[in-house]
Amino acid sequence: MFFEAELRGVKYRINVNETPSSWKVTLQADGERPELHVISKEDYKELDGAISFLFEGDSYMVDVVGNGISYTVYTRGSYRDIPIYNDEMLLHESLKAGDSLGGPNQLAAGMPGKIVKIMVEEGQRLKQDQPILIMEAMKMENEIRAPREIVVDQIKVAIDDNVETGSVMVTFKH
Amino acid sequence: MFFEAELRGVKYRINVNETPSSWKVTLQADGERPELHVISKEDYKELDGAISFLFEGDSYMVDVVGNGISYTVYTRGSYRDIPIYNDEMLLHESLKAGDSLGGPNQLAAGMPGKIVKIMVEEGQRLKQDQPILIMEAMKMENEIRAPREIVVDQIKVAIDDNVETGSVMVTFKH
Amino acid sequence: MFKKILIANRGEIAIRVIRACRDMGIRSVSVFSEADRNSLHVLLSDEAYPIGPAPSNESYLNIDKILSVAKRAGADAIHPGYGFLSENPNFVRRVEEEGLTFIGPKPESMEVMGDKISAKEQMKKSGVPIVPGSDGAIEDVEQLKKVASEVGFPLLIKASSGGGGKGMRYVAEESQLESNYNMARSEAKKFFASDDVYIERFVQSPKHIEIQIFGDSHGNTIHLFDRECSMQRRHQKVLEECPSPALDEESRKKMGEVAVKAARSINYLGAGTIEFIFDSITKEFFFMEMNTRLQVEHPVTEMCTGVDLVQEQIRVAAGLPLSVKQEEVQLNGHAIEARICAEDPVTFAPSPGLIRRCRNPQGSFIRLDSSAFPGYEVPIYYDPMVAKLIVWGRNRDEAIQRMERALAEFSLTGIKTNIVLHKSLIHEEAFRSGEYTTQFIDNEFSGSSDNLFKFVDDRVFLISLAVEAYKNLKPKSTADHNIYSRWKDVGRLEGQR
Amino acid sequence: MFKKILIANRGEIAIRVIRACRDMGIRSVSVFSEADRNSLHVLLSDEAYPIGPAPSNESYLNIDKILSVAKRAGADAIHPGYGFLSENPNFVRRVEEEGLTFIGPKPESMEVMGDKISAKEQMKKSGVPIVPGSDGAIEDVEQLKKVASEVGFPLLIKASSGGGGKGMRYVAEESQLESNYNMARSEAKKFFASDDVYIERFVQSPKHIEIQIFGDSHGNTIHLFDRECSMQRRHQKVLEECPSPALDEESRKKMGEVAVKAARSINYLGAGTIEFIFDSITKEFFFMEMNTRLQVEHPVTEMCTGVDLVQEQIRVAAGLPLSVKQEEVQLNGHAIEARICAEDPVTFAPSPGLIRRCRNPQGSFIRLDSSAFPGYEVPIYYDPMVAKLIVWGRNRDEAIQRMERALAEFSLTGIKTNIVLHKSLIHEEAFRSGEYTTQFIDNEFSGSSDNLFKFVDDRVFLISLAVEAYKNLKPKSTADHNIYSRWKDVGRLEGQR
């Protein structure tokens, strides 16, 4: 199975093949030669909800959380948010593009929170970085700003509304 | 649903009724009057694989492990092994009686372990408490003895065999 | 001694108090909002009662509800933890009116120390050094200019009832003075309902060093040495140490004595903290404020003195004398605390949500006070701190090494946490040398993701990711052969491009 | 200093050593048998390699395999933990032949202290008090009778190469002497391949008190005070304390000095323990044996002295001097350790199997060294100890209270554990008074289930059980209406009986 992923600004082409006893994973960083890793399934095991991964002698406990095209991988107190794509994924994404999170013409909540202030009106033309609204989460106020010059279409939230991750708060005109 | 259970030598009749918002549990100890407990489902919730049970103001984190007619209940560093029966359970048990664990005419392993010594022969008549075999588990030798006066039918294990919980090791003549 | 204590708080500090109660054979009663039925303090306390909806002002700040649970449960004392009602003199009076004991200082102490101007006046009277500045609120622009020229630039304008950096303004030179004065007043009015502001000298290499003090009702007032809390981001403490690496023995002694003097001057009862601003260059220290409650970072003091500060609070509230005398309090070794928060370590944005896995560090010379567990959903309504990791060593180097070990063992996934930030901070030269100031994180630290995420081979991330993404897609592919075939064809075409 | 240490062990002690390595910036290499691929030491170490099948003699006792992994991984030292190869002088020599460093004493020390008779002779020479008894093995029945009449009854016959109570016989009076002698010899022959036995006085109210000693290669030998390990079942330690509640300061000082003298007499290198039998009545103490390795219960000493004994072992093995001098070692407070084992607390039968949930205690002044986690299957092949819970207090009472609190928080389900046994033991009057002897659990403790299980309201168990049993049955009932109806009919008939 073929994927593309991006990590710290570098694009990778990744190929995964499963055999009964191992995972064959080819990593190819942009402009580099492909690197094949044959990982025995004994060295890559699920355990306590995580993965115990013995890699080149080193022992890692890894968590992989996510689905679709957005994953987070944790290990040793560190983590990476890694976007990953393949054609099937892109197909699925395009099918649900109508209600995707924070698409180009809408503003969706990146975390659950409560709307404490709205600084714009429907129909208003905004400059890039102009404040749109303030959302409170965990005692902190987060100011959400316009991603570019844009015109507000609908405001779908009111002050004191609680919003969930992904809720569309404001739409923009095309 | 009606059950009988036994705890610390006392027999209990227990009746459980579920309503949308609560559990109605009647406990009746042998020779005592029945005691009805209405437990709100907010006070009895599953959490982190356990049960958070707020009972008469007290907060307990309870684990219930088991199935069939044999349960273990844990809380606050303490636990109880509690046999529980109702007619359905007894029916199920009788259906599989042929291969039940440690029935009257066989000796089954109560824990996983390794056979280190066998002191009897097939056909031998044993006195009550006469040693039958020694099983090793976790660096300890456990001597298994005859439950009563009995005659050995078949010996189904050999020295150095690893046995699992429930493995029949010796059968007796009827 | 009390039979039953109600804890008017949540999260790790409620659990901390529950443990002190258990240690003393006292029953603990916890309260919980609708967002906290599944929180650990509910599970660990002996008793637990609901007190209303998630927002704090309808639950943890609702005095009536808390008192009604206290009476219903038959509690004889209330521990407020920190935050919420812990520094509310009205709450203390209400508790006392109900015939219960408040575990904390007298309301009068809260009042005098709660207002920055009256606190400063009180301290000045007691001979505690304070930052040069205005005596009380600035009346008008004329006085502003006069006092500012005495104090000198740069200076700060602060709200009298303020905190957390709100209503505070930095003034580099005289030309900016009047406009900042007006902005500070309007912010103060907005946040604190009073537009009183004052000015004071801006210390250029400031460290935040505080002294733990303790008074009982038998006339004893002691200090339990110092804590350094200069590792802050926007006035929020991130990492704390006991003792401060910046103090020499003479300064330490003097600061302790001054703190005891300050506490004595108001007949302070219970646990309190005198915060000082320490000038790294001149070695002067000035009174900043007094916190009339237990601090988040109290465990570092416990690790180095062996004194259980929460048990001591309970003893003192019950009318017993302190269990230690000043000369018995020994500073033994070095402790560091890392506040583990549900937040993005790069942007510092809060990251509430479901905790998937939680593998806690263990072992020699470490302590964990955590409210996290697998399957726990960190609510959006409260503080993002989910745990405190505290380590001890015979000296600072040992403690730092143990912090590094414990952070590496700490696996908390599903939400974002600042574990990786702490890993990075303790490697910074400014931290290693002990010379960091309160400005370090905001002005000097390059907390970029490259800097933070240098600890693990990228290939480990990529391989794990790819195998798990494969597993997620595979069942779909095999279950629906058509889609699988179609995808394979697309994949092949793709491969040929 | 070493760059990489291989740990030739498993479970909690392997993890303990991994943590010391991390604290010192040394890479750790773990090894695992086929039964241990999922064990925590594999997950927590920096590197991990398989060494063969589950039985110890094919893996953790297999010197060739361990050395081959050490070479492959490029380790420069090997830490043996306790048990397994830790007291095997042949292993030490093999390690040294490979050019690696063994973290532990010289093989000669192991040899002289490993044989009970030579150990006793060595100690006698060094002026260490030993239990009155035969000088070396008993030659024949004639000598047996002569020495027995000098030593007096009751007495013990022990195997020279024995341990763990095997080959040991109690003789109450002269008439039982000869038969027991013969039985002891035949048992000794069977278990230890040598029928050498010796006799010694039976101490009537014996306590097990041991001294932690440490030697370096620069001529320093120190002790780190005492531990009391009298809470034993059939010679297996259950619960340990530091310091012993039975020693006065004079005995403590004397015992420490004697232990240092004993260690010096064999130029002992590294961590070792001199075990004494202490007569509660006469306050005499006699040398019992020396363990030439780290003890399971070493954390109680660490908690009270602040010295990390494993780091110290590594330092000393690397040729560095000890990090503390005798006069710097301070005994601070009191620590207690509970060994948490996968076993039935009433019958003491092992209880291997799958751990379902594992909620660990946390908070102030406690430490946990555990190899347990949810979903871990405790294997049948090794020791049943899965964790050590250690608590500290400024005094013994504080420590006991904290132990009670931590045990109450400890939730380990799926397997049976002795957590409830510890809860019961620390409530016993003999424990509270500190007067318990090594006979307490075997002879005085009424560890019946009624006694153990008195801590929780029975109704909590019954209600939870009934609701969960209901939930287990309900889906079946509704899914298959016929069975459900039939059962209901039977139930009704049943109800009418």
PDB file of C-alpha atoms in Angstrom, chain A residues 1-3 7-8 12 14 16 18 23 25 27 35 37 44 46 48-51 53 55-56 60-66 71 73-82 84 86-89 91-92 111-113 137-140 142 162, chain C residues 342 344-345 348-352 356-357 359 378-384 408 410-416 419-420 423 450 453 456-474 476-477 483 486-487 490 494:
ATOM      1  CA  MET A   1       0.000   0.000   0.000  1.00  0.00           C
ATOM      2  CA  PHE A   2       1.378   3.322  -1.028  1.00  0.00           C
ATOM      3  CA  PHE A   3       1.247   6.556   0.978  1.00  0.00           C
ATOM      4  CA  LEU A   7       7.141  15.288   8.453  1.00  0.00           C
ATOM      5  CA  ARG A   8       8.982  18.443   9.483  1.00  0.00           C
ATOM      6  CA  TYR A  12       8.012  11.036   2.102  1.00  0.00           C
ATOM      7  CA  ILE A  14       6.044   5.240   1.819  1.00  0.00           C
ATOM      8  CA  VAL A  16       3.890  -0.938   3.083  1.00  0.00           C
ATOM      9  CA  GLU A  18       2.531  -7.200   4.824  1.00  0.00           C
ATOM     10  CA  TRP A  23       6.163  -5.681   7.642  1.00  0.00           C
ATOM     11  CA  VAL A  25       8.219  -0.676   4.733  1.00  0.00           C
ATOM     12  CA  LEU A  27      10.673   5.083   3.117  1.00  0.00           C
ATOM     13  CA  GLU A  35      15.246   2.819   2.225  1.00  0.00           C
ATOM     14  CA  HIS A  37      12.997  -1.736   6.432  1.00  0.00           C
ATOM     15  CA  TYR A  44       6.328  -4.726  16.204  1.00  0.00           C
ATOM     16  CA  GLU A  46       0.432  -4.390  20.009  1.00  0.00           C
ATOM     17  CA  ASP A  48      -1.490  -2.359  26.365  1.00  0.00           C
ATOM     18  CA  GLY A  49      -3.208  -0.379  23.607  1.00  0.00           C
ATOM     19  CA  ALA A  50       0.140   0.792  22.248  1.00  0.00           C
ATOM     20  CA  ILE A  51       2.813  -0.641  19.994  1.00  0.00           C
ATOM     21  CA  PHE A  53       8.496  -1.478  18.451  1.00  0.00           C
ATOM     22  CA  PHE A  55      13.795  -0.936  15.849  1.00  0.00           C
ATOM     23  CA  GLU A  56      17.478  -1.429  15.069  1.00  0.00           C
ATOM     24  CA  TYR A  60      10.102   2.177  21.562  1.00  0.00           C
ATOM     25  CA  MET A  61       6.583   2.283  22.939  1.00  0.00           C
ATOM     26  CA  VAL A  62       4.574   3.998  20.226  1.00  0.00           C
ATOM     27  CA  ASP A  63       1.020   5.262  20.075  1.00  0.00           C
ATOM     28  CA  VAL A  64      -0.628   6.038  16.783  1.00  0.00           C
ATOM     29  CA  VAL A  65      -3.858   7.981  17.047  1.00  0.00           C
ATOM     30  CA  GLY A  66      -5.985   9.184  14.182  1.00  0.00           C
ATOM     31  CA  TYR A  71      -2.474  11.056  12.409  1.00  0.00           C
ATOM     32  CA  VAL A  73       2.282   9.479  16.569  1.00  0.00           C
ATOM     33  CA  TYR A  74       3.636   9.519  20.127  1.00  0.00           C
ATOM     34  CA  THR A  75       6.711   7.969  21.646  1.00  0.00           C
ATOM     35  CA  ARG A  76       9.172   8.706  24.465  1.00  0.00           C
ATOM     36  CA  GLY A  77       7.298  11.823  25.577  1.00  0.00           C
ATOM     37  CA  SER A  78       7.511  13.258  22.051  1.00  0.00           C
ATOM     38  CA  TYR A  79       4.969  13.322  19.268  1.00  0.00           C
ATOM     39  CA  ARG A  80       4.447  14.284  15.634  1.00  0.00           C
ATOM     40  CA  ASP A  81       1.327  15.400  13.834  1.00  0.00           C
ATOM     41  CA  ILE A  82       1.722  13.789  10.431  1.00  0.00           C
ATOM     42  CA  ILE A  84      -0.716  11.139   5.317  1.00  0.00           C
ATOM     43  CA  ASN A  86      -3.017   7.910  -0.576  1.00  0.00           C
ATOM     44  CA  ASP A  87      -5.433   7.753  -3.419  1.00  0.00           C
ATOM     45  CA  GLU A  88      -8.088   5.917  -1.487  1.00  0.00           C
ATOM     46  CA  MET A  89      -7.866   8.408   1.333  1.00  0.00           C
ATOM     47  CA  LEU A  91     -11.053   9.804  -2.676  1.00  0.00           C
ATOM     48  CA  HIS A  92     -12.771   9.446   0.688  1.00  0.00           C
ATOM     49  CA  MET A 111     -10.930  22.549  19.911  1.00  0.00           C
ATOM     50  CA  PRO A 112     -14.031  22.430  22.081  1.00  0.00           C
ATOM     51  CA  GLY A 113     -14.754  25.737  23.759  1.00  0.00           C
ATOM     52  CA  ALA A 137     -11.180  26.956  26.452  1.00  0.00           C
ATOM     53  CA  MET A 138      -9.611  25.936  29.767  1.00  0.00           C
ATOM     54  CA  LYS A 139      -9.464  29.418  31.236  1.00  0.00           C
ATOM     55  CA  MET A 140      -7.622  30.772  28.189  1.00  0.00           C
ATOM     56  CA  ASN A 142      -8.105  32.269  22.043  1.00  0.00           C
ATOM     57  CA  ASN A 162     -20.421  25.871  23.452  1.00  0.00           C
TER      58      ASN A 162
ATOM     59  CA  ALA C 342      -3.199  19.545  28.332  1.00  0.00           C
ATOM     60  CA  ASP C 344       0.053  22.272  22.597  1.00  0.00           C
ATOM     61  CA  PRO C 345       3.745  22.588  23.504  1.00  0.00           C
ATOM     62  CA  PHE C 348       0.421  26.720  24.123  1.00  0.00           C
ATOM     63  CA  ALA C 349      -3.198  26.394  22.956  1.00  0.00           C
ATOM     64  CA  PRO C 350      -5.290  24.283  25.316  1.00  0.00           C
ATOM     65  CA  SER C 351      -5.846  20.694  24.238  1.00  0.00           C
ATOM     66  CA  PRO C 352      -8.805  19.269  26.116  1.00  0.00           C
ATOM     67  CA  ARG C 356      -6.197   7.507  25.229  1.00  0.00           C
ATOM     68  CA  ARG C 357      -3.262   6.050  27.067  1.00  0.00           C
ATOM     69  CA  ARG C 359       1.611   5.378  31.349  1.00  0.00           C
ATOM     70  CA  VAL C 378     -10.118  16.455  30.123  1.00  0.00           C
ATOM     71  CA  PRO C 379     -12.978  18.959  30.346  1.00  0.00           C
ATOM     72  CA  ILE C 380     -12.882  22.337  28.625  1.00  0.00           C
ATOM     73  CA  TYR C 381     -14.141  24.215  31.657  1.00  0.00           C
ATOM     74  CA  TYR C 382     -11.179  24.190  33.979  1.00  0.00           C
ATOM     75  CA  ASP C 383      -7.447  24.638  34.236  1.00  0.00           C
ATOM     76  CA  PRO C 384      -5.439  22.619  31.685  1.00  0.00           C
ATOM     77  CA  ALA C 408      10.967  10.032  29.046  1.00  0.00           C
ATOM     78  CA  PHE C 410       5.727   9.545  30.795  1.00  0.00           C
ATOM     79  CA  SER C 411       3.344   8.582  28.026  1.00  0.00           C
ATOM     80  CA  LEU C 412       0.120  10.567  27.876  1.00  0.00           C
ATOM     81  CA  THR C 413      -1.629  10.357  24.532  1.00  0.00           C
ATOM     82  CA  GLY C 414      -4.859  11.369  22.842  1.00  0.00           C
ATOM     83  CA  ILE C 415      -4.478  14.972  23.965  1.00  0.00           C
ATOM     84  CA  LYS C 416      -1.463  17.179  23.436  1.00  0.00           C
ATOM     85  CA  ILE C 419       5.795  16.942  28.344  1.00  0.00           C
ATOM     86  CA  VAL C 420       8.064  17.559  25.380  1.00  0.00           C
ATOM     87  CA  LYS C 423      12.159  17.847  28.123  1.00  0.00           C
ATOM     88  CA  ASP C 450      12.266  21.464  15.549  1.00  0.00           C
ATOM     89  CA  PHE C 453      11.034  17.333  18.727  1.00  0.00           C
ATOM     90  CA  VAL C 456      13.380  10.516  18.442  1.00  0.00           C
ATOM     91  CA  ASP C 457      14.438   9.051  15.104  1.00  0.00           C
ATOM     92  CA  ASP C 458      11.933  10.235  12.485  1.00  0.00           C
ATOM     93  CA  ARG C 459      11.861   6.797  10.900  1.00  0.00           C
ATOM     94  CA  VAL C 460      10.227   5.347  14.011  1.00  0.00           C
ATOM     95  CA  PHE C 461       7.355   7.776  13.557  1.00  0.00           C
ATOM     96  CA  LEU C 462       7.018   7.145   9.847  1.00  0.00           C
ATOM     97  CA  ILE C 463       7.143   3.349   9.978  1.00  0.00           C
ATOM     98  CA  SER C 464       4.650   3.132  12.852  1.00  0.00           C
ATOM     99  CA  LEU C 465       2.370   5.579  11.114  1.00  0.00           C
ATOM    100  CA  ALA C 466       2.475   3.690   7.834  1.00  0.00           C
ATOM    101  CA  VAL C 467       1.808   0.278   9.378  1.00  0.00           C
ATOM    102  CA  GLU C 468      -1.128   1.592  11.421  1.00  0.00           C
ATOM    103  CA  ALA C 469      -2.588   3.471   8.448  1.00  0.00           C
ATOM    104  CA  TYR C 470      -2.268   0.243   6.458  1.00  0.00           C
ATOM    105  CA  LYS C 471      -4.092  -1.709   9.175  1.00  0.00           C
ATOM    106  CA  ASN C 472      -6.860   0.905   9.270  1.00  0.00           C
ATOM    107  CA  LEU C 473      -7.392   0.626   5.532  1.00  0.00           C
ATOM    108  CA  LYS C 474      -6.863  -3.085   5.097  1.00  0.00           C
ATOM    109  CA  LYS C 476     -12.097  -2.146   4.281  1.00  0.00           C
ATOM    110  CA  SER C 477     -10.073  -3.256   1.276  1.00  0.00           C
ATOM    111  CA  ILE C 483     -13.242  -0.970  -3.909  1.00  0.00           C
ATOM    112  CA  ARG C 486     -10.393  -0.289  -8.007  1.00  0.00           C
ATOM    113  CA  TRP C 487      -7.988   1.264  -5.568  1.00  0.00           C
ATOM    114  CA  VAL C 490      -5.591   3.547  -9.270  1.00  0.00           C
ATOM    115  CA  GLU C 494      -0.334   6.249  -9.788  1.00  0.00           C
TER     116      GLU C 494
END
